Every structure is written in structure tokens, then in C-alpha cells.
XYZ file of C-alpha atoms in Angstrom:
756
model
C 0.602 0.059 -0.103
C 1.325 3.663 -1.148
C 2.817 5.395 2.506
C 2.471 9.356 1.451
C 5.885 10.715 2.533
C 4.178 13.462 2.834
C 2.029 13.420 5.690
C 4.593 13.520 8.377
C 4.563 11.736 12.118
C 2.275 14.573 13.165
C -0.347 13.468 11.334
C 0.515 9.895 12.576
C 0.197 11.200 16.189
C -3.437 13.179 16.102
C -4.549 9.825 14.358
C -3.395 7.640 17.387
C -4.845 9.992 19.538
C -7.874 10.426 18.452
C -8.978 7.263 16.656
C -12.455 6.372 17.804
C -13.032 3.649 19.883
C -14.959 1.476 18.075
C -16.134 -1.566 20.752
C -18.349 -1.219 23.455
C -15.596 -3.254 25.034
C -13.097 -0.504 25.486
C -15.723 2.017 26.696
C -15.604 0.687 30.572
C -11.591 0.924 30.310
C -12.083 5.061 29.131
C -12.719 6.015 32.493
C -9.960 3.356 34.276
C -7.021 5.252 35.490
C -3.876 3.468 33.392
C -2.053 3.731 35.987
C -4.369 1.138 38.236
C -5.512 -0.982 35.782
C -4.530 -4.906 35.006
C -2.797 -5.347 31.538
C -5.662 -8.001 30.651
C -7.762 -4.560 30.852
C -6.212 -3.604 27.551
C -6.756 -5.841 25.730
C -9.828 -5.290 23.079
C -10.410 -9.402 21.641
C -12.682 -7.561 19.232
C -10.072 -6.149 17.274
C -9.593 -8.373 14.005
C -12.823 -9.602 13.882
C -14.110 -8.093 11.582
C -12.868 -7.751 7.620
C -10.348 -10.536 6.898
C -8.775 -10.934 10.358
C -10.314 -14.397 11.303
C -9.484 -13.342 14.562
C -12.321 -14.665 17.595
C -13.794 -12.810 20.585
C -13.900 -15.936 22.153
C -12.695 -17.192 26.350
C -9.178 -18.918 26.009
C -5.509 -19.309 27.641
C -2.460 -18.766 26.633
C -2.296 -21.484 24.345
C -4.709 -22.721 24.713
C -6.237 -25.915 23.461
C -10.003 -24.856 24.105
C -11.265 -21.657 23.111
C -14.882 -20.929 23.649
C -16.432 -18.635 21.152
C -19.496 -17.135 19.842
C -20.654 -17.881 16.167
C -22.525 -15.733 14.062
C -22.824 -18.025 11.163
C -25.555 -20.970 10.460
C -22.497 -23.554 11.064
C -24.263 -26.713 9.647
C -24.048 -24.305 6.408
C -20.666 -22.507 6.694
C -17.163 -23.629 5.594
C -15.194 -19.588 6.265
C -12.059 -19.736 8.321
C -14.593 -17.873 11.421
C -17.182 -18.743 13.083
C -17.310 -15.206 14.450
C -18.139 -12.149 12.056
C -18.581 -8.379 13.876
C -21.335 -6.571 12.772
C -23.611 -9.987 11.772
C -26.796 -10.122 12.931
C -27.291 -13.125 14.806
C -25.641 -15.616 16.656
C -26.210 -19.199 16.177
C -24.363 -20.707 18.778
C -20.892 -21.313 20.884
C -18.234 -24.066 19.770
C -15.110 -24.583 21.529
C -11.856 -25.358 19.481
C -11.467 -22.459 16.775
C -8.575 -21.009 15.442
C -7.110 -17.863 15.483
C -6.481 -15.693 12.244
C -6.136 -18.488 9.965
C -6.795 -18.365 5.815
C -9.228 -21.748 5.766
C -12.210 -23.377 7.200
C -11.289 -25.757 9.849
C -12.657 -26.037 13.799
C -15.676 -24.248 15.448
C -15.468 -27.957 16.999
C -17.651 -29.242 20.174
C -20.636 -26.378 19.091
C -23.451 -25.708 22.026
C -27.033 -23.937 20.865
C -28.739 -22.104 23.524
C -32.595 -21.522 23.308
C -36.099 -20.814 24.687
C -38.080 -20.594 21.272
C -40.317 -24.264 19.968
C -37.960 -25.655 17.445
C -34.068 -24.966 18.255
C -34.068 -28.045 15.606
C -34.462 -24.997 12.620
C -30.903 -23.541 13.294
C -32.477 -20.216 13.959
C -30.388 -17.449 14.936
C -30.597 -14.917 18.128
C -30.127 -11.235 17.808
C -27.910 -10.352 20.954
C -26.782 -7.556 22.961
C -24.148 -6.842 26.171
C -21.272 -8.394 24.710
C -18.340 -8.551 26.680
C -14.630 -9.835 25.867
C -11.551 -10.173 28.240
C -9.017 -12.625 28.034
C -10.008 -15.819 29.427
C -13.882 -14.847 29.562
C -16.760 -14.176 27.212
C -20.552 -13.007 27.691
C -23.417 -12.216 25.539
C -27.144 -11.172 26.091
C -29.365 -13.571 23.430
C -32.105 -11.264 22.974
C -34.258 -13.330 20.680
C -33.852 -16.219 23.724
C -33.958 -13.793 26.530
C -30.546 -16.583 27.397
C -27.899 -14.488 28.995
C -24.613 -16.830 28.319
C -21.315 -16.038 30.122
C -17.945 -19.000 28.969
C -14.691 -19.209 30.850
C -11.923 -21.639 29.952
C -9.203 -23.710 30.886
C -6.377 -25.027 29.196
C -8.122 -27.918 28.180
C -11.900 -27.324 29.362
C -14.268 -24.794 28.930
C -17.298 -23.803 31.606
C -20.176 -22.282 30.959
C -22.821 -20.558 33.125
C -26.082 -19.894 30.765
C -28.688 -17.693 32.868
C -32.486 -18.963 32.042
C -35.854 -17.101 32.436
C -38.444 -19.029 33.575
C -40.477 -21.616 30.853
C -39.139 -24.714 28.740
C -35.298 -23.588 27.728
C -32.995 -26.199 25.454
C -29.282 -27.332 25.032
C -28.024 -28.755 22.292
C -24.591 -30.219 21.193
C -25.520 -30.067 17.193
C -22.146 -32.051 15.630
C -23.069 -31.289 12.128
C -22.772 -27.445 13.221
C -19.022 -26.887 12.493
C -17.560 -24.255 9.974
C -15.239 -27.020 8.448
C -15.898 -29.421 5.439
C -16.786 -32.280 7.311
C -19.604 -32.782 9.385
C -20.243 -35.679 12.025
C -19.378 -37.611 14.490
C -21.036 -39.288 17.076
C -23.037 -39.527 20.623
C -21.944 -41.652 23.010
C -22.708 -42.616 26.765
C -25.223 -39.992 27.259
C -27.600 -39.321 31.193
C -29.649 -36.348 31.711
C -26.662 -34.361 32.897
C -23.804 -35.755 30.656
C -22.561 -36.908 27.402
C -19.367 -38.368 25.786
C -18.486 -38.447 21.917
C -16.641 -37.308 18.997
C -16.773 -34.589 16.839
C -14.996 -35.169 12.975
C -12.118 -32.801 11.558
C -10.607 -32.084 8.658
C -10.175 -30.791 4.586
C -8.673 -28.267 6.086
C -7.086 -26.074 2.981
C -8.580 -29.378 0.947
C -6.527 -31.594 2.106
C -7.113 -34.557 3.349
C -6.501 -34.863 6.941
C -8.909 -36.019 9.491
C -9.322 -36.052 13.461
C -11.408 -36.636 16.178
C -11.861 -33.824 18.844
C -13.053 -36.300 21.622
C -15.680 -34.561 24.128
C -17.353 -34.874 27.898
C -19.971 -32.361 28.522
C -21.272 -32.464 31.944
C -24.285 -30.121 33.535
C -24.714 -29.596 36.778
C -28.521 -29.859 37.336
C -29.919 -32.797 35.465
C -32.251 -31.600 32.547
C -35.927 -32.416 32.933
C -36.068 -34.703 29.146
C -33.500 -35.204 26.545
C -33.475 -36.200 22.943
C -31.206 -37.766 20.449
C -31.270 -35.811 17.111
C -30.419 -38.243 13.509
C -29.403 -36.810 10.575
C -30.542 -38.343 6.998
C -28.019 -35.875 5.228
C -26.051 -37.703 2.219
C -25.425 -35.418 -0.249
C -21.766 -34.353 0.913
C -18.681 -37.020 0.379
C -17.829 -35.057 3.888
C -20.731 -35.732 6.333
C -19.903 -38.643 8.166
C -21.755 -40.911 10.459
C -24.918 -39.087 10.562
C -27.819 -41.996 9.234
C -26.101 -44.695 11.699
C -24.872 -42.743 14.589
C -26.773 -39.954 16.608
C -25.957 -36.384 15.237
C -26.913 -34.600 17.849
C -28.530 -34.316 21.399
C -31.229 -31.860 23.296
C -30.898 -30.939 27.101
C -34.709 -29.862 27.847
C -35.335 -27.681 31.112
C -38.683 -26.245 32.350
C -38.995 -24.227 35.204
C -41.152 -21.957 36.795
C -38.578 -19.762 37.888
C -35.534 -17.904 36.143
C -32.418 -20.470 36.826
C -28.668 -20.448 35.728
C -27.423 -23.654 34.773
C -23.602 -24.517 34.844
C -22.195 -26.039 31.811
C -18.653 -27.454 31.699
C -16.883 -29.292 29.262
C -13.030 -31.483 28.809
C -11.616 -31.836 25.316
C -9.379 -34.054 23.844
C -7.967 -35.275 20.408
C -7.162 -38.833 22.107
C -10.053 -40.057 23.197
C -13.010 -39.132 25.685
C -11.395 -40.806 29.035
C -8.806 -38.448 28.282
C -11.409 -35.806 27.755
C -12.715 -37.064 31.165
C -9.508 -36.588 32.566
C -8.774 -32.909 31.517
C -11.975 -31.165 32.398
C -11.714 -33.110 36.077
C -7.543 -31.892 36.129
C -8.233 -28.642 35.741
C -11.944 -27.762 37.274
C -13.091 -28.588 40.564
C -16.917 -28.419 40.616
C -18.583 -25.803 38.264
C -17.092 -22.612 39.626
C -17.490 -20.603 37.211
C -15.649 -17.264 38.689
C -12.697 -19.181 40.016
C -12.251 -20.520 36.489
C -12.541 -17.088 35.542
C -10.495 -15.659 37.623
C -7.280 -18.228 37.250
C -7.752 -17.678 33.750
C -7.508 -13.928 33.673
C -4.030 -14.161 36.249
C -3.108 -16.461 33.561
C -3.150 -13.876 31.019
C -1.635 -11.477 33.486
C 1.333 -12.969 33.820
C 2.151 -13.695 30.235
C 0.748 -10.301 29.190
C 3.188 -8.915 31.929
C 6.475 -10.428 30.444
C 6.695 -6.890 28.628
C 5.600 -3.226 30.200
C 5.386 -0.061 28.158
C 4.783 3.373 29.934
C 1.962 4.944 27.540
C -0.154 6.646 29.346
C -3.440 6.644 26.667
C -5.584 3.901 26.786
C -6.100 3.933 23.506
C -2.369 2.773 22.698
C -2.235 0.120 25.793
C -5.167 -1.455 23.848
C -3.462 -1.805 20.164
C -0.542 -2.925 21.663
C -1.437 -5.261 24.412
C -4.293 -7.269 22.357
C -1.340 -7.374 19.706
C 0.357 -9.278 22.053
C -2.739 -11.070 23.606
C -3.218 -12.554 19.701
C 0.290 -13.725 19.300
C -0.085 -16.408 22.462
C -3.246 -17.770 20.933
C -1.597 -20.168 18.285
C -0.060 -23.134 18.419
C -2.130 -24.624 20.206
C -1.539 -27.009 23.366
C -2.155 -30.353 21.653
C -0.869 -32.643 24.678
C -3.500 -33.319 27.606
C -2.658 -33.662 31.011
C -1.493 -36.991 31.116
C 1.080 -36.107 28.366
C -0.944 -38.444 25.381
C -1.120 -36.731 22.170
C -1.969 -38.401 18.276
C 1.578 -39.113 16.994
C 2.301 -37.228 14.070
C 0.634 -38.644 10.377
C -1.348 -41.183 12.782
C -5.191 -41.848 12.639
C -4.921 -43.617 16.564
C -1.426 -43.799 17.718
C -0.855 -42.709 20.833
C 2.455 -40.939 22.037
C 2.989 -39.223 25.715
C 5.164 -36.122 26.242
C 7.484 -36.702 28.455
C 8.242 -32.928 30.549
C 7.597 -30.847 27.955
C 4.146 -29.856 26.611
C 3.214 -30.681 22.643
C 1.462 -28.486 20.359
C -0.507 -28.116 17.266
C -1.549 -25.843 14.706
C 1.429 -24.818 13.586
C 1.037 -22.241 10.550
C 5.166 -21.767 9.952
C 5.097 -20.149 6.664
C 3.446 -16.976 8.626
C 5.059 -17.201 12.134
C 8.646 -17.860 11.481
C 9.000 -13.957 10.611
C 8.064 -12.520 13.618
C 5.811 -14.999 15.964
C 8.442 -17.565 16.684
C 11.210 -15.155 17.166
C 9.038 -13.254 19.229
C 8.594 -16.285 21.639
C 12.195 -17.310 21.420
C 12.989 -13.498 22.741
C 10.091 -13.278 25.676
C 8.529 -17.395 26.224
C 11.908 -19.028 25.824
C 9.953 -22.053 27.424
C 6.832 -22.548 25.245
C 9.511 -22.179 22.291
C 11.641 -25.106 23.553
C 8.468 -26.895 24.033
C 7.520 -26.160 19.942
C 10.900 -27.290 19.297
C 10.735 -30.597 21.333
C 7.079 -31.306 19.311
C 8.741 -31.122 15.733
C 11.612 -33.006 17.028
C 9.434 -35.396 17.671
C 7.111 -34.458 15.104
C 10.246 -36.028 12.503
C 10.666 -38.991 14.759
C 7.363 -39.970 14.166
C 6.555 -39.596 10.861
C 10.502 -39.122 8.724
C 9.496 -35.402 8.091
C 9.634 -32.392 10.178
C 6.400 -29.801 9.505
C 5.508 -27.368 7.605
C 1.484 -26.755 8.373
C 0.847 -29.144 10.805
C -3.029 -29.740 11.957
C -3.677 -32.193 15.251
C -1.033 -34.550 14.209
C -1.216 -34.434 10.034
C 0.771 -32.594 7.649
C -1.886 -30.665 4.982
C 1.950 -29.734 3.179
C 0.142 -26.440 2.855
C 2.060 -22.714 1.634
C 5.394 -23.417 0.177
C 9.114 -23.161 1.283
C 10.319 -24.905 4.402
C 9.656 -23.297 7.666
C 10.973 -25.639 10.000
C 14.171 -25.355 9.215
C 14.109 -21.265 9.490
C 11.999 -21.680 13.220
C 14.666 -24.967 15.040
C 17.368 -22.434 13.614
C 17.201 -19.586 14.523
C 15.959 -20.977 18.257
C 19.512 -23.215 18.158
C 21.149 -20.089 17.243
C 19.668 -17.299 19.553
C 20.728 -20.167 22.843
C 17.434 -22.588 23.016
C 19.214 -25.604 22.601
C 17.761 -28.498 25.506
C 16.525 -29.963 22.857
C 17.957 -33.078 20.829
C 19.893 -31.113 18.585
C 21.778 -34.200 16.411
C 17.803 -35.486 15.986
C 16.517 -32.454 14.498
C 19.390 -31.890 12.319
C 19.190 -35.054 10.955
C 15.342 -34.309 9.909
C 16.039 -31.245 8.739
C 18.900 -32.135 6.392
C 16.844 -35.036 5.192
C 14.155 -32.131 4.725
C 16.952 -30.253 2.732
C 19.162 -32.863 1.008
C 16.771 -36.148 0.179
C 14.659 -35.196 -2.787
C 12.733 -38.705 -3.530
C 9.298 -38.719 -1.879
C 10.010 -35.316 -0.403
C 6.723 -33.531 -0.199
C 8.280 -30.817 2.310
C 10.847 -29.191 -0.129
C 8.707 -29.626 -3.597
C 11.121 -29.024 -6.290
C 14.093 -30.190 -4.146
C 16.246 -31.852 -6.886
C 15.994 -29.049 -9.641
C 16.927 -26.796 -6.555
C 20.160 -28.869 -6.123
C 20.805 -29.219 -9.242
C 20.310 -25.431 -10.751
C 20.497 -23.341 -8.057
C 16.450 -22.849 -8.663
C 13.340 -24.968 -9.132
C 12.763 -24.254 -13.154
C 9.213 -22.609 -14.628
C 9.255 -25.096 -17.310
C 10.629 -28.282 -15.281
C 8.660 -31.332 -14.483
C 7.073 -29.473 -11.603
C 7.272 -25.599 -12.757
C 4.360 -23.425 -12.381
C 4.174 -23.589 -16.483
C 2.757 -26.972 -15.758
C -1.436 -27.828 -15.341
C -1.075 -27.366 -11.861
C -1.825 -30.157 -9.607
C -1.620 -29.677 -6.339
C -1.964 -33.648 -5.692
C 1.162 -33.971 -7.950
C 3.886 -32.691 -5.684
C 4.243 -29.755 -7.892
C 5.520 -26.085 -7.229
C 3.484 -22.949 -6.382
C 6.096 -20.498 -7.114
C 9.305 -21.292 -8.453
C 11.137 -18.195 -7.569
C 9.538 -18.229 -3.725
C 10.056 -22.004 -3.097
C 13.777 -21.011 -4.229
C 14.265 -18.097 -2.155
C 12.171 -20.206 0.796
C 15.021 -22.699 0.543
C 17.561 -20.132 0.379
C 16.622 -18.963 4.142
C 15.669 -22.494 5.435
C 19.662 -23.499 4.087
C 21.388 -20.469 5.865
C 19.674 -21.243 9.420
C 20.877 -24.947 8.648
C 24.484 -23.474 7.897
C 24.233 -21.855 10.913
C 23.390 -24.900 13.021
C 26.261 -26.981 11.546
C 28.392 -24.503 11.926
C 27.923 -23.970 15.470
C 27.788 -27.669 15.618
C 31.026 -27.789 13.927
C 30.289 -29.714 10.844
C 32.272 -27.420 8.600
C 31.628 -28.849 5.283
C 27.725 -28.538 5.996
C 28.116 -25.314 6.932
C 30.029 -24.119 3.344
C 27.680 -26.491 1.369
C 24.325 -25.085 3.146
C 25.955 -21.153 2.693
C 26.759 -21.511 -1.073
C 23.465 -22.968 -1.340
C 21.927 -19.892 0.560
C 22.661 -17.484 -2.061
C 21.896 -19.202 -5.407
C 18.772 -16.799 -5.672
C 21.685 -14.507 -7.340
C 21.100 -16.744 -10.016
C 17.827 -15.160 -10.448
C 18.145 -11.695 -9.969
C 18.433 -10.190 -13.493
C 20.744 -6.620 -13.556
C 18.345 -4.720 -16.267
C 15.260 -4.994 -14.330
C 16.881 -4.183 -11.183
C 14.013 -7.725 -9.879
C 14.570 -11.254 -8.891
C 12.367 -13.178 -11.903
C 11.563 -16.303 -12.611
C 13.865 -18.304 -15.637
C 13.594 -22.061 -17.191
C 15.463 -25.550 -17.525
C 17.747 -23.757 -19.894
C 18.757 -20.604 -17.762
C 16.793 -18.491 -20.118
C 14.208 -14.864 -18.825
C 10.780 -16.978 -18.715
C 8.556 -14.999 -20.472
C 6.041 -13.207 -20.952
C 6.920 -10.991 -17.754
C 5.179 -8.860 -16.183
C 6.735 -7.387 -12.649
C 3.867 -6.449 -11.036
C 1.570 -9.450 -11.978
C -0.319 -10.888 -8.503
C -2.668 -12.889 -10.143
C -2.212 -16.278 -12.620
C -4.703 -18.451 -13.088
C -3.031 -22.008 -11.843
C -3.793 -22.327 -7.994
C -6.262 -24.433 -6.330
C -7.260 -21.305 -4.766
C -7.720 -19.363 -7.230
C -5.679 -16.042 -8.405
C -2.974 -16.000 -5.648
C -0.119 -14.975 -6.990
C 1.951 -14.266 -10.145
C 3.708 -16.654 -12.589
C 6.665 -17.778 -10.438
C 5.847 -16.077 -6.885
C 3.161 -17.220 -3.976
C 0.262 -14.761 -2.803
C 2.821 -12.058 -4.462
C 4.560 -10.042 -7.398
C 8.495 -9.670 -7.963
C 7.966 -6.291 -6.411
C 7.139 -8.081 -3.023
C 9.910 -10.774 -3.356
C 12.924 -8.768 -3.714
C 14.197 -8.061 -0.905
C 12.653 -11.447 0.119
C 16.185 -12.998 1.431
C 17.277 -11.098 4.501
C 20.216 -13.620 5.132
C 21.441 -12.685 1.526
C 20.600 -8.837 1.201
C 24.401 -6.921 2.046
C 25.543 -9.472 -0.960
C 22.558 -8.153 -3.347
C 22.533 -4.771 -2.299
C 26.658 -4.706 -3.454
C 25.563 -6.275 -7.084
C 23.291 -3.463 -7.244
C 25.144 -0.922 -5.728
C 23.592 1.471 -2.885
C 21.807 4.181 -5.429
C 19.956 0.720 -6.744
C 18.997 -0.786 -3.822
C 17.460 2.753 -2.440
C 15.719 3.750 -5.632
C 13.994 -0.313 -5.222
C 13.087 0.130 -2.403
C 11.601 3.823 -2.332
C 9.483 2.196 -5.362
C 8.069 -0.740 -3.851
C 6.474 2.008 -1.259
C 5.993 4.715 -3.782
C 4.102 2.780 -6.410
C 2.149 1.069 -3.693
C 4.005 -2.560 -4.374
C 3.978 -3.164 -0.192
C 1.618 -4.955 1.030
C 0.955 -5.145 4.742
C -1.174 -8.222 4.812
C 1.205 -10.474 3.482
C 3.953 -12.272 5.314
C 6.311 -11.540 2.624
C 8.127 -8.157 2.482
C 7.105 -7.692 6.430
C 10.749 -6.651 6.902
C 11.173 -4.436 3.944
C 10.570 -1.046 6.291
C 13.173 -2.105 8.117
C 15.226 -2.272 6.008
C 16.486 1.398 5.315
C 18.721 0.907 7.774
C 20.801 -0.946 5.117
C 21.195 2.603 3.327
C 24.002 4.964 3.732
C 21.898 8.037 4.351
C 18.090 7.222 4.375
C 18.080 4.724 7.714
C 16.147 7.493 9.324
C 12.950 6.308 6.873
C 12.202 2.999 8.515
C 11.039 5.137 11.579
C 9.021 6.873 8.981
C 8.092 3.952 7.188
C 7.293 1.668 10.372
C 5.342 4.245 12.176
C 3.024 5.170 8.921
C 2.246 1.375 9.068
C 1.499 1.307 12.224
C -0.706 4.186 12.265
C -2.370 3.160 8.881
C -3.671 -0.437 9.415
C -3.768 -1.106 13.153
C -6.438 0.166 15.017
C -8.843 -0.341 17.853
C -11.583 -1.806 16.372
C -13.016 -4.713 14.894
C -10.785 -3.866 11.147
C -7.635 -2.977 13.306
C -5.767 -5.900 11.397
C -4.536 -6.264 7.670
C -5.690 -9.322 6.119
C -6.428 -11.898 8.652
C -4.085 -11.916 11.377
C -1.879 -15.298 10.284
C -2.004 -17.339 13.262
C -0.648 -13.838 15.112
C 2.235 -13.498 12.546
C 0.930 -9.748 11.643
C 0.502 -9.156 15.797
C 4.204 -10.297 16.459
C 4.985 -7.785 14.257
C 3.522 -4.659 15.829
C 5.211 -6.077 18.620
C 7.788 -5.713 17.826
C 7.701 -2.713 15.499
C 6.349 -0.611 18.505
C 9.278 -1.729 20.534
C 12.233 -0.270 18.260
C 13.650 -3.809 17.383
C 12.933 -6.064 14.518
C 14.429 -9.517 14.137
C 15.457 -9.145 9.742
C 16.901 -12.504 9.488
C 15.762 -15.448 11.138
C 19.146 -17.397 12.147
C 21.391 -14.532 12.679
C 21.223 -13.376 16.770
C 20.377 -9.904 15.840
C 17.567 -7.261 16.177
C 17.419 -4.472 13.697
C 16.583 -1.045 15.498
C 14.287 2.294 15.009
C 12.455 4.906 17.041
C 9.955 2.485 19.023
C 6.861 4.132 19.969
C 7.404 3.966 23.656
C 9.364 6.423 25.974
C 10.310 3.586 27.894
C 9.815 -0.817 27.673
C 10.598 -3.131 30.041
C 11.149 -6.627 28.939
C 11.107 -9.679 31.760
C 13.521 -12.622 30.405
C 13.936 -16.326 31.438
C 16.470 -16.450 33.717
C 16.339 -20.472 33.091
C 17.141 -19.564 29.494
C 19.081 -15.990 29.770
C 21.603 -14.694 32.150
C 20.544 -11.028 32.460
C 16.685 -11.115 34.079
C 15.299 -8.294 31.519
C 16.366 -5.490 29.771
C 14.933 -1.927 29.016
C 14.578 0.336 26.043
C 14.226 3.494 25.937
C 13.249 6.626 23.788
C 14.580 9.840 24.633
C 13.566 12.599 22.305
C 9.911 12.562 19.899
C 8.859 9.716 18.035
C 8.867 11.873 15.224
C 12.013 12.891 15.427
C 15.529 11.109 13.393
C 17.771 9.218 15.777
C 20.524 10.308 16.584
C 22.515 7.908 18.186
C 21.547 4.641 19.703
C 23.381 2.755 22.849
C 23.406 0.019 25.108
C 24.609 0.100 28.383
C 26.382 3.199 27.377
C 27.941 2.170 24.185
C 26.874 3.894 21.095
C 26.261 1.077 18.676
C 24.405 1.021 14.952
C 21.680 0.446 13.720
C 22.011 -3.559 14.931
C 21.499 -5.129 18.095
C 23.089 -8.528 19.672
C 20.399 -10.641 20.544
C 22.964 -11.660 23.663
C 24.231 -9.036 24.516
C 20.320 -7.686 25.295
C 19.862 -11.115 27.342
C 22.776 -12.115 28.789
C 22.610 -9.136 31.089
C 20.514 -6.397 32.740
C 20.777 -4.285 29.506
C 19.543 -0.779 28.390
C 19.159 -0.283 24.896
C 18.596 4.126 24.304
C 17.547 5.485 21.380
C 18.006 9.243 20.792
C 15.657 11.265 18.268
C 15.614 15.292 17.662
C 15.017 16.199 14.562
C 11.036 15.352 13.225
C 11.489 13.446 10.486
C 8.226 15.648 8.853
C 11.009 17.845 8.219
C 13.809 15.559 6.483
């Protein structure tokens, strides 16, 4: 998107301060003194629930398996990436497992519907009011049914408090109702106050993954009557277990007085027995306020790892909601007893000994921002995620790419596991089986036979790039299931960054030959650089340029999702990918020359080529730090993008949040440091949004207890100096210098950028 350089940061300042508050949730916060507020009070879960943000406002714990969210669509019909969209007129029900900010339909599992009307089976939604969402808590009044629903959660279970008016009321568990394509499941072992079973999950982004979401539901009041629901639908290949097994159960309450019914739901991907154990272990009875308080405390603990001095509730809300969204995925996958379904298996059970097993790794999205944030601020979680990925290799023979509930749909591009693990290892997270992880990563990098994680690897090794007219190139009739490459240039560049991270691991593990080999491979993108155009573009197998070639083209007709990316590129064009090789920017700049490097970077922003909604170019605003005279533009571009695209409202995230990737970009950008190159233990430095930022460190991983970032001078000023612990440094700060002592990073600014 074009950034108008003439606006200046004064306009941005007024936009930040006076941008209208868009949700009722935050109106309560305006009157709360900032100094007295808890950090959870500044989280607005409605941010990103409008447009294409695909977040949800539901009750969830950090990295929780369970997320209790309302559904604003008829979820017997829907196939959407999210069950909740801000501004919809009606709520149809509430589900217990939900992703945040993803791009394909999934989850919405274990859905409950509450009604006081005669026919609950007609999928009637209810208008609603008094909607409140806070970390670990959600509540709403269903107007048409005169029912108030409150929900909270533990890591693996949900707890509802349902306020019913006098008369007939129904609670309906409907296994045909979730936002994914696959419908169905099984109701079993039911009583007037409990029911067990499982719901089917699968077909994520068109893949053949299938999982069972097991549940154990308990009511604190036995129902007055109940009945099972059967469904004879046979018009879809994705509807299963609907003819012979009950597709739902309805509990009916008749009361002459208003009453409150509590419902708790344990969830597991292993078994009903584990779902029961999860809810029994994490909840004692039906103590709603206690569970709600523990959920809030858990969020406060995680959010307090980063504190800022901002006195504006608006700025606090934008920052802490972004941090909140970063911690929703990946999700806990192991049960309280450590059991989980092994990778690539429908029923083989593994056990996580001494760590938490995670699932839902959207790593092409998250390797740039989210995982580096975990490395820095939540290394204990990142360690468990690396252990998870290593175990996946041991169980399945390959590292994951976009893993979901024990399956690998093989979505998106590149080989992001090497980047996530390599970056973690380089930055000091090493208490895992590094030899086994390295074995898996090198297999993925070198063995092309049967390798769906690095499609096109054979050509990449032979030519240094994947060709357009080769066996699996973009120019062929596209067939995803045949292992074809989506974006020959994009995959080449992604493999380059993966190989760079492998090289850094090899160096630290004293594997000198591997280091040299992977480092050399990591620079092969230079073979695709066209000096005449000043761009990286697709080639044919014989080394000729692919033609015709339009570097601005973003829409092509070979992708199964539709028009997503120009020829040779994944969800982007040649301009969005030009600098998407952060490990090789010095070499690229050397070939281009300083003037052309800068002018091409300018063109990306001035000609509206920059895309804030996609990950590949998220680092570009920081790359002015590579220029000799234009480093001040980094702050100008970063703060302009922050103000333009991130707001305190339902549409406050550009595009979908991509499992927290966009939110993590905001967290780093506002802190004034950015992990521009995974696999390199350093951060780009720019002007932070706040005068004082304190980051608590985990002393089990780092020698320092905390580090501080301070801005001395105006936010819209040019950087005069950058000091670390009293010593002046350049526009990059070393990771270990930050975390291994009580460090203070001071950025001093003076002349406003608008005067530059």
C-alpha cells in the first residue's frame, strides 16, 4: 500500500490519539486510570473480528487447546475461516475449539446452541446485546431467547454459565455444526446431565486430514428431558456418521423460575477418557468465578512479560491486544497425562514426557515474527515447540510445515521448520535433541525422493533454482496433489533462507563441510537476479528468462485456491519478493549498488507495491537501515504503517492475523526492534513507539533478568544515536547482548522526520 511521505508523523500522532474507539468493550476502559489497570484490561478481543482479520473474541488461555467462541453464522452450512464476524446480526451458537486468524475453514468444534423457542432444530440465530470479551472470558445476551451466556476456559476445558428465564429452554449439542467442511461424529454414553463422544475435523484447505475431537460434557443440573437427533443428509462426501449414529443431543429444562445452568466441557484429541481426565483435572466442580479468575491471572502473567509506559488507553489496547493475539497459536495438543495422537497417525498414541506437545503450526506465516518473539520473551514455550517438531520427525519421518492435529496438509511453501529451529538454536535455545532435529532438517534439505516438504528440491540442488518449465514448475498444468511447485521463485528463496539457517546450525555444531555447502546454497537466489530489471525473476530450465513477464502481476490461474500470486510467486509479485532474502541483502545490495538498492526500496512503497497483509515483505520497512543516508526512513515507514493499518477496532488488523504473525510484527515494531533475519542473533533497531519498555527474561534460559528499551526524544524524530549500556552501536543490536545482562538500549531522537 502506498505511504504518502508528505503526511509526516505529526498527522500520525493525531491519528493515534484521536482515533475513535469502536467497540463497547473499550468504553469501560476509558474511565479506568492507566496506573491502576491490569494489563488484561487493555486487551480488546474484538480487534480483528471484522473484515478478513479472522480472529475471534472467545474465552481462551494462552496457547490453549480450548477456545470458546460465539458463532455468527449458521454453522450447519458455513465453510469459513472463522465462525465469528463482527457486525453480523445473529449468534447461532458457541463452539469450544477455534483457530485464530487463519485463512481456511477449520475447527468450530463441539458446538452448543441455547434456545427458549419451540424448534431449536431450525438453526435459528438470535439477535444479541451486552457483548463483553476479555482475556479468558466472554459473555452475551441472546435477545430472542432471553438467555445470557457467559463462558470461560482452562487450557483443555470450557465452562459455561447459562442464565435461563422461566419456561422451556433447550441446550443442543449439534455435531453437524462447525465451520469446517467435514460434518458428523458420534454421541455416546449420555445421561440427563452428561454426554460423551467425538466430532469429526478435517479437509483443512482442501487437504485429506481427518481428526476426532473428543468431548465430555457435564451439566450441574440434570435436564428434565432429552432426546437424540439423527440426520439423514447424504448430499456431501464430507458428512460422516450421520445415518447410523446420533448427530446431536438436546437437553430440555422446564422451570417456573429463572435458573442458571453450568456446563463444563473437557476436550481431547486422543480419547473420551482423556477428555474426562482433562476437565476433572483442570476444574473442581462448576466454580465459574474461580475458573474465570484463574484464566485472567494466566493472561496477566504472560502479558506482563512486556511492560510499556504509554499513558493512553488507546495505545495500551492496541499493543496488548496484539501481544494477546500472538499467544493464541500454536495450541496445546497433549492432554494432562501427556498423551497425544502421533504425527501422521489416526490412533497411535504418544506421550510428551517433560514438555507440552503443541499443534497448529502455521510456520510460513509465523517464522518471521511470532516464533522470534517466543524465542525472546517466551523461550520455555519455544523450546517445547521445537521438541514437538523434533518428535514429529521421529514419528513421521519429516519435519512439519503447516501441521494440524497430528496431520501435515503440506500447505504453503518453503521449508519453514529449518528456519524456526535454526533461529532458536542460534539464539541459544538448545535443550532439545539437536542431533535428531538436525538429522531431520538435513534429510528434508537433501533427499528429494518422496519429499513433499521441499517440492522441486532436485532441480534446486542441480540448478540452484526451480525452473518454470521443469517437471514440477509453475508453467505446467497445476496439480497440487502431484507435488507441483507453487511459485518457483518463492520456493527457491524460501529454501535459500532455510539453508542459511541450516548453515548456522552446522557451524555451531562443528560441521564445517555442511556449513560451507548450505551457506553456498543459500545464495543461489542471485542466479535469478535480473540486473536489467533490478528484480529477482523466474527462469526456465535452460537458464533463459521466463517470458512474458510482468513484475507487478499478482494474479494467475494455476493455483487451486484461485488467483493467488504472479507466475513464479506465492501470494505476491516480483516486487513483494525482491528483498525477501534477508540473509543475502548485503550481497544483493553489492550487486545492485547503493543507489539502485535504495531506489528499488523506494519504489516498493511509492508505487503501492508494498503489501501489509502478507508476510513476505514485512521486513522491507526496516531495510532502510541498510542504506547509508536513508536510515531515518525506517522509522518513518514503520510508524506510518502502524498508524494506517493497526487500530483499536474490529478492522484493526490488515488482512487476516495469520496465527498471530501480523500481531507479532506490531509488537516488535512498537518496541523499536525487529528480527529481520532468522538465523542471525540480532535485531534491527528503529525508533520505538514508547519512551520506556521493559522486557522480563526467563532466567532459566538467559543470564539477564530483564532488558529495557528507552526513547529519548520525540517519536517523530530522526535517530541521533543508539546506545547499549552506554556504548554507541549501529542500527543493529545483538541478541545475546540484550538477554545476557541487565541491558538498556537507548534510542535518542531529535529533528522530526517531517522536516527531513
